Amino acid sequence: MAKSKRKGQQHLPDRRLAGAFRFSAVDLAANRSGYMSLAQKWALPPLWQRAFAWLLNRLPSQSTPPIRKVTGRAHLKHHQYQIFAIHRTELRERFSVQFASQVFSLTAQQYRVLSQDVLYDVYCTADEQTILSLERAVHHTTDG
C-alpha cells in the first residue's frame, strides 16, 4: 500500500522565505522551540549546513542564545532617496517591514517575498535586530 502525502506539511518552511532570509528547516524547527540553531549562531549559510550536518548534530544546542517570537501583520515600507555628490546624483532605496511594534530592515529580495498585511510568526534575536526565520501564522486569531 502506498503512503499518501499529507497536505500542508507545516514542518517545512516556505522555500521563497527560506531562500530570501537564509534559513533551513532545521533552523526553523530550532526557532520554533525557542532557541537559535548552531548554524545560525555561527552564521552558516544553508548550503554549508548540509556539509557540516554531522558536526552540528553532535554538538549540544543548549549553548545557543535564546530568541524572541513576534507575531504580527507585515507592514512593508519602501523609501527612495537621492544622494547628491559634486558630479553625480545617486538614487538609493531602503526597505523595511513592521510586525506589531517591531521594525526590521530588509534587502530588496526579502521585501519582494513578503506579503503586505499577512500575519507572520517572526523569530528574531533577543535584541530584536535580526530576523532569523519566519513563517505564516496559521493558528492565530488576533494580531500580536
PDB file of C-alpha atoms in Angstrom:
ATOM      1  CA  MET A   1       0.000   0.000   0.000  1.00  0.00           C
ATOM      2  CA  ALA A   2       1.406   3.413  -0.936  1.00  0.00           C
ATOM      3  CA  LYS A   3       1.619   6.121   1.679  1.00  0.00           C
ATOM      4  CA  SER A   4      -0.493   9.161   0.956  1.00  0.00           C
ATOM      5  CA  LYS A   5       1.087  12.591   1.055  1.00  0.00           C
ATOM      6  CA  ARG A   6      -0.087  14.936   3.780  1.00  0.00           C
ATOM      7  CA  LYS A   7      -1.271  18.305   2.556  1.00  0.00           C
ATOM      8  CA  GLY A   8       0.083  21.447   4.175  1.00  0.00           C
ATOM      9  CA  GLN A   9       3.098  19.960   5.875  1.00  0.00           C
ATOM     10  CA  GLN A  10       3.731  22.719   8.414  1.00  0.00           C
ATOM     11  CA  HIS A  11       7.165  21.472   9.467  1.00  0.00           C
ATOM     12  CA  LEU A  12       8.760  22.620   6.192  1.00  0.00           C
ATOM     13  CA  PRO A  13       9.485  26.309   5.593  1.00  0.00           C
ATOM     14  CA  ASP A  14       8.193  28.285   2.641  1.00  0.00           C
ATOM     15  CA  ARG A  15      11.031  27.991   0.105  1.00  0.00           C
ATOM     16  CA  ARG A  16      10.847  31.616  -1.012  1.00  0.00           C
ATOM     17  CA  LEU A  17      11.007  32.910   2.572  1.00  0.00           C
ATOM     18  CA  ALA A  18      13.770  30.457   3.481  1.00  0.00           C
ATOM     19  CA  GLY A  19      15.836  31.468   0.457  1.00  0.00           C
ATOM     20  CA  ALA A  20      15.464  35.205   0.981  1.00  0.00           C
ATOM     21  CA  PHE A  21      16.094  35.115   4.749  1.00  0.00           C
ATOM     22  CA  ARG A  22      18.700  32.298   4.510  1.00  0.00           C
ATOM     23  CA  PHE A  23      17.314  29.736   6.935  1.00  0.00           C
ATOM     24  CA  SER A  24      16.744  25.996   6.683  1.00  0.00           C
ATOM     25  CA  ALA A  25      14.076  23.617   8.004  1.00  0.00           C
ATOM     26  CA  VAL A  26      16.457  22.758  10.877  1.00  0.00           C
ATOM     27  CA  ASP A  27      16.836  26.460  11.727  1.00  0.00           C
ATOM     28  CA  LEU A  28      13.060  26.963  11.687  1.00  0.00           C
ATOM     29  CA  ALA A  29      12.487  23.925  13.936  1.00  0.00           C
ATOM     30  CA  ALA A  30      15.052  25.222  16.444  1.00  0.00           C
ATOM     31  CA  ASN A  31      13.473  28.692  16.341  1.00  0.00           C
ATOM     32  CA  ARG A  32      10.005  27.244  16.945  1.00  0.00           C
ATOM     33  CA  SER A  33      11.462  25.553  20.053  1.00  0.00           C
ATOM     34  CA  GLY A  34      12.707  28.905  21.354  1.00  0.00           C
ATOM     35  CA  TYR A  35      16.403  28.881  20.569  1.00  0.00           C
ATOM     36  CA  MET A  36      18.856  29.724  17.802  1.00  0.00           C
ATOM     37  CA  SER A  37      20.304  26.798  15.854  1.00  0.00           C
ATOM     38  CA  LEU A  38      24.070  26.303  15.931  1.00  0.00           C
ATOM     39  CA  ALA A  39      24.196  27.077  12.214  1.00  0.00           C
ATOM     40  CA  GLN A  40      22.505  30.433  12.875  1.00  0.00           C
ATOM     41  CA  LYS A  41      24.805  31.136  15.800  1.00  0.00           C
ATOM     42  CA  TRP A  42      27.823  30.518  13.576  1.00  0.00           C
ATOM     43  CA  ALA A  43      26.178  32.264  10.581  1.00  0.00           C
ATOM     44  CA  LEU A  44      26.491  29.210   8.319  1.00  0.00           C
ATOM     45  CA  PRO A  45      24.544  29.503   5.051  1.00  0.00           C
ATOM     46  CA  PRO A  46      22.017  26.676   4.441  1.00  0.00           C
ATOM     47  CA  LEU A  47      24.243  25.058   1.788  1.00  0.00           C
ATOM     48  CA  TRP A  48      27.098  24.730   4.277  1.00  0.00           C
ATOM     49  CA  GLN A  49      24.748  23.249   6.861  1.00  0.00           C
ATOM     50  CA  ARG A  50      24.484  20.061   4.799  1.00  0.00           C
ATOM     51  CA  ALA A  51      28.260  19.757   4.650  1.00  0.00           C
ATOM     52  CA  PHE A  52      28.636  20.204   8.412  1.00  0.00           C
ATOM     53  CA  ALA A  53      25.460  18.319   9.402  1.00  0.00           C
ATOM     54  CA  TRP A  54      27.426  15.504  11.066  1.00  0.00           C
ATOM     55  CA  LEU A  55      29.167  18.040  13.326  1.00  0.00           C
ATOM     56  CA  LEU A  56      26.082  20.140  14.053  1.00  0.00           C
ATOM     57  CA  ASN A  57      24.107  17.036  15.083  1.00  0.00           C
ATOM     58  CA  ARG A  58      26.771  16.019  17.628  1.00  0.00           C
ATOM     59  CA  LEU A  59      27.212  19.362  19.382  1.00  0.00           C
ATOM     60  CA  PRO A  60      24.909  20.371  22.243  1.00  0.00           C
ATOM     61  CA  SER A  61      22.381  23.013  21.271  1.00  0.00           C
ATOM     62  CA  GLN A  62      21.734  24.276  24.812  1.00  0.00           C
ATOM     63  CA  SER A  63      24.566  26.795  24.492  1.00  0.00           C
ATOM     64  CA  THR A  64      22.751  28.694  21.773  1.00  0.00           C
ATOM     65  CA  PRO A  65      21.253  32.107  22.586  1.00  0.00           C
ATOM     66  CA  PRO A  66      17.526  32.409  23.264  1.00  0.00           C
ATOM     67  CA  ILE A  67      15.343  34.066  20.669  1.00  0.00           C
ATOM     68  CA  ARG A  68      12.144  36.049  20.650  1.00  0.00           C
ATOM     69  CA  LYS A  69       8.950  35.386  18.712  1.00  0.00           C
ATOM     70  CA  VAL A  70       6.952  38.308  17.334  1.00  0.00           C
ATOM     71  CA  THR A  71       3.562  37.717  15.735  1.00  0.00           C
ATOM     72  CA  GLY A  72       2.027  40.411  13.606  1.00  0.00           C
ATOM     73  CA  ARG A  73       0.835  41.533  10.209  1.00  0.00           C
ATOM     74  CA  ALA A  74       3.503  42.624   7.752  1.00  0.00           C
ATOM     75  CA  HIS A  75       3.502  46.352   7.038  1.00  0.00           C
ATOM     76  CA  LEU A  76       6.014  46.822   4.235  1.00  0.00           C
ATOM     77  CA  LYS A  77       7.747  50.155   3.628  1.00  0.00           C
ATOM     78  CA  HIS A  78       9.857  51.232   0.664  1.00  0.00           C
ATOM     79  CA  HIS A  79      11.717  54.547   0.703  1.00  0.00           C
ATOM     80  CA  GLN A  80      13.753  56.072  -2.134  1.00  0.00           C
ATOM     81  CA  TYR A  81      16.143  58.928  -1.580  1.00  0.00           C
ATOM     82  CA  GLN A  82      18.828  60.766  -3.516  1.00  0.00           C
ATOM     83  CA  ILE A  83      22.418  61.353  -2.549  1.00  0.00           C
ATOM     84  CA  PHE A  84      23.994  64.376  -4.173  1.00  0.00           C
ATOM     85  CA  ALA A  85      27.721  64.497  -4.844  1.00  0.00           C
ATOM     86  CA  ILE A  86      29.780  67.066  -6.737  1.00  0.00           C
ATOM     87  CA  HIS A  87      29.494  65.445 -10.180  1.00  0.00           C
ATOM     88  CA  ARG A  88      26.717  62.894  -9.784  1.00  0.00           C
ATOM     89  CA  THR A  89      23.458  62.013  -8.096  1.00  0.00           C
ATOM     90  CA  GLU A  90      22.652  58.539  -6.779  1.00  0.00           C
ATOM     91  CA  LEU A  91      19.247  57.083  -6.123  1.00  0.00           C
ATOM     92  CA  ARG A  92      19.157  54.710  -3.147  1.00  0.00           C
ATOM     93  CA  GLU A  93      16.417  52.547  -1.710  1.00  0.00           C
ATOM     94  CA  ARG A  94      15.634  51.440   1.811  1.00  0.00           C
ATOM     95  CA  PHE A  95      13.290  48.541   2.587  1.00  0.00           C
ATOM     96  CA  SER A  96      11.727  47.688   5.947  1.00  0.00           C
ATOM     97  CA  VAL A  97       8.887  45.748   7.498  1.00  0.00           C
ATOM     98  CA  GLN A  98       6.976  46.250  10.713  1.00  0.00           C
ATOM     99  CA  PHE A  99       5.459  43.347  12.655  1.00  0.00           C
ATOM    100  CA  ALA A 100       3.417  44.516  15.666  1.00  0.00           C
ATOM    101  CA  SER A 101       5.644  47.295  17.084  1.00  0.00           C
ATOM    102  CA  GLN A 102       8.966  45.886  15.824  1.00  0.00           C
ATOM    103  CA  VAL A 103      10.613  47.259  12.658  1.00  0.00           C
ATOM    104  CA  PHE A 104      13.260  45.311  10.703  1.00  0.00           C
ATOM    105  CA  SER A 105      15.474  46.383   7.799  1.00  0.00           C
ATOM    106  CA  LEU A 106      15.198  44.217   4.696  1.00  0.00           C
ATOM    107  CA  THR A 107      17.051  43.520   1.494  1.00  0.00           C
ATOM    108  CA  ALA A 108      15.217  44.028  -1.809  1.00  0.00           C
ATOM    109  CA  GLN A 109      14.818  40.253  -2.180  1.00  0.00           C
ATOM    110  CA  GLN A 110      13.336  39.899   1.307  1.00  0.00           C
ATOM    111  CA  TYR A 111      10.966  42.787   0.615  1.00  0.00           C
ATOM    112  CA  ARG A 112       9.685  41.081  -2.557  1.00  0.00           C
ATOM    113  CA  VAL A 113       8.872  37.720  -0.911  1.00  0.00           C
ATOM    114  CA  LEU A 114       6.819  39.139   1.978  1.00  0.00           C
ATOM    115  CA  SER A 115       3.121  39.855   1.544  1.00  0.00           C
ATOM    116  CA  GLN A 116       1.505  43.039   2.820  1.00  0.00           C
ATOM    117  CA  ASP A 117      -0.988  42.605   5.723  1.00  0.00           C
ATOM    118  CA  VAL A 118      -0.332  38.864   6.070  1.00  0.00           C
ATOM    119  CA  LEU A 119       0.051  37.501   9.609  1.00  0.00           C
ATOM    120  CA  TYR A 120       3.531  36.057  10.276  1.00  0.00           C
ATOM    121  CA  ASP A 121       5.333  34.390  13.176  1.00  0.00           C
ATOM    122  CA  VAL A 122       8.753  36.060  13.179  1.00  0.00           C
ATOM    123  CA  TYR A 123      11.655  34.507  15.100  1.00  0.00           C
ATOM    124  CA  CYS A 124      14.309  37.111  15.846  1.00  0.00           C
ATOM    125  CA  THR A 125      17.375  37.621  18.003  1.00  0.00           C
ATOM    126  CA  ALA A 126      16.704  38.575  21.628  1.00  0.00           C
ATOM    127  CA  ASP A 127      17.729  42.184  20.888  1.00  0.00           C
ATOM    128  CA  GLU A 128      15.113  42.207  18.071  1.00  0.00           C
ATOM    129  CA  GLN A 129      17.618  43.386  15.475  1.00  0.00           C
ATOM    130  CA  THR A 130      17.776  40.383  13.140  1.00  0.00           C
ATOM    131  CA  ILE A 131      15.123  38.106  11.654  1.00  0.00           C
ATOM    132  CA  LEU A 132      16.347  34.506  11.995  1.00  0.00           C
ATOM    133  CA  SER A 133      13.335  32.866  10.338  1.00  0.00           C
ATOM    134  CA  LEU A 134       9.660  33.456   9.779  1.00  0.00           C
ATOM    135  CA  GLU A 135       6.521  31.707   8.613  1.00  0.00           C
ATOM    136  CA  ARG A 136       2.898  32.493   8.003  1.00  0.00           C
ATOM    137  CA  ALA A 137       0.931  32.269  11.241  1.00  0.00           C
ATOM    138  CA  VAL A 138      -1.781  29.633  10.916  1.00  0.00           C
ATOM    139  CA  HIS A 139      -3.263  29.283  14.407  1.00  0.00           C
ATOM    140  CA  HIS A 140      -3.695  32.913  15.435  1.00  0.00           C
ATOM    141  CA  THR A 141      -6.947  34.848  15.507  1.00  0.00           C
ATOM    142  CA  THR A 142      -5.637  38.248  16.643  1.00  0.00           C
ATOM    143  CA  ASP A 143      -2.675  40.457  15.777  1.00  0.00           C
ATOM    144  CA  GLY A 144       0.344  40.288  18.071  1.00  0.00           C
TER     145      GLY A 144
END
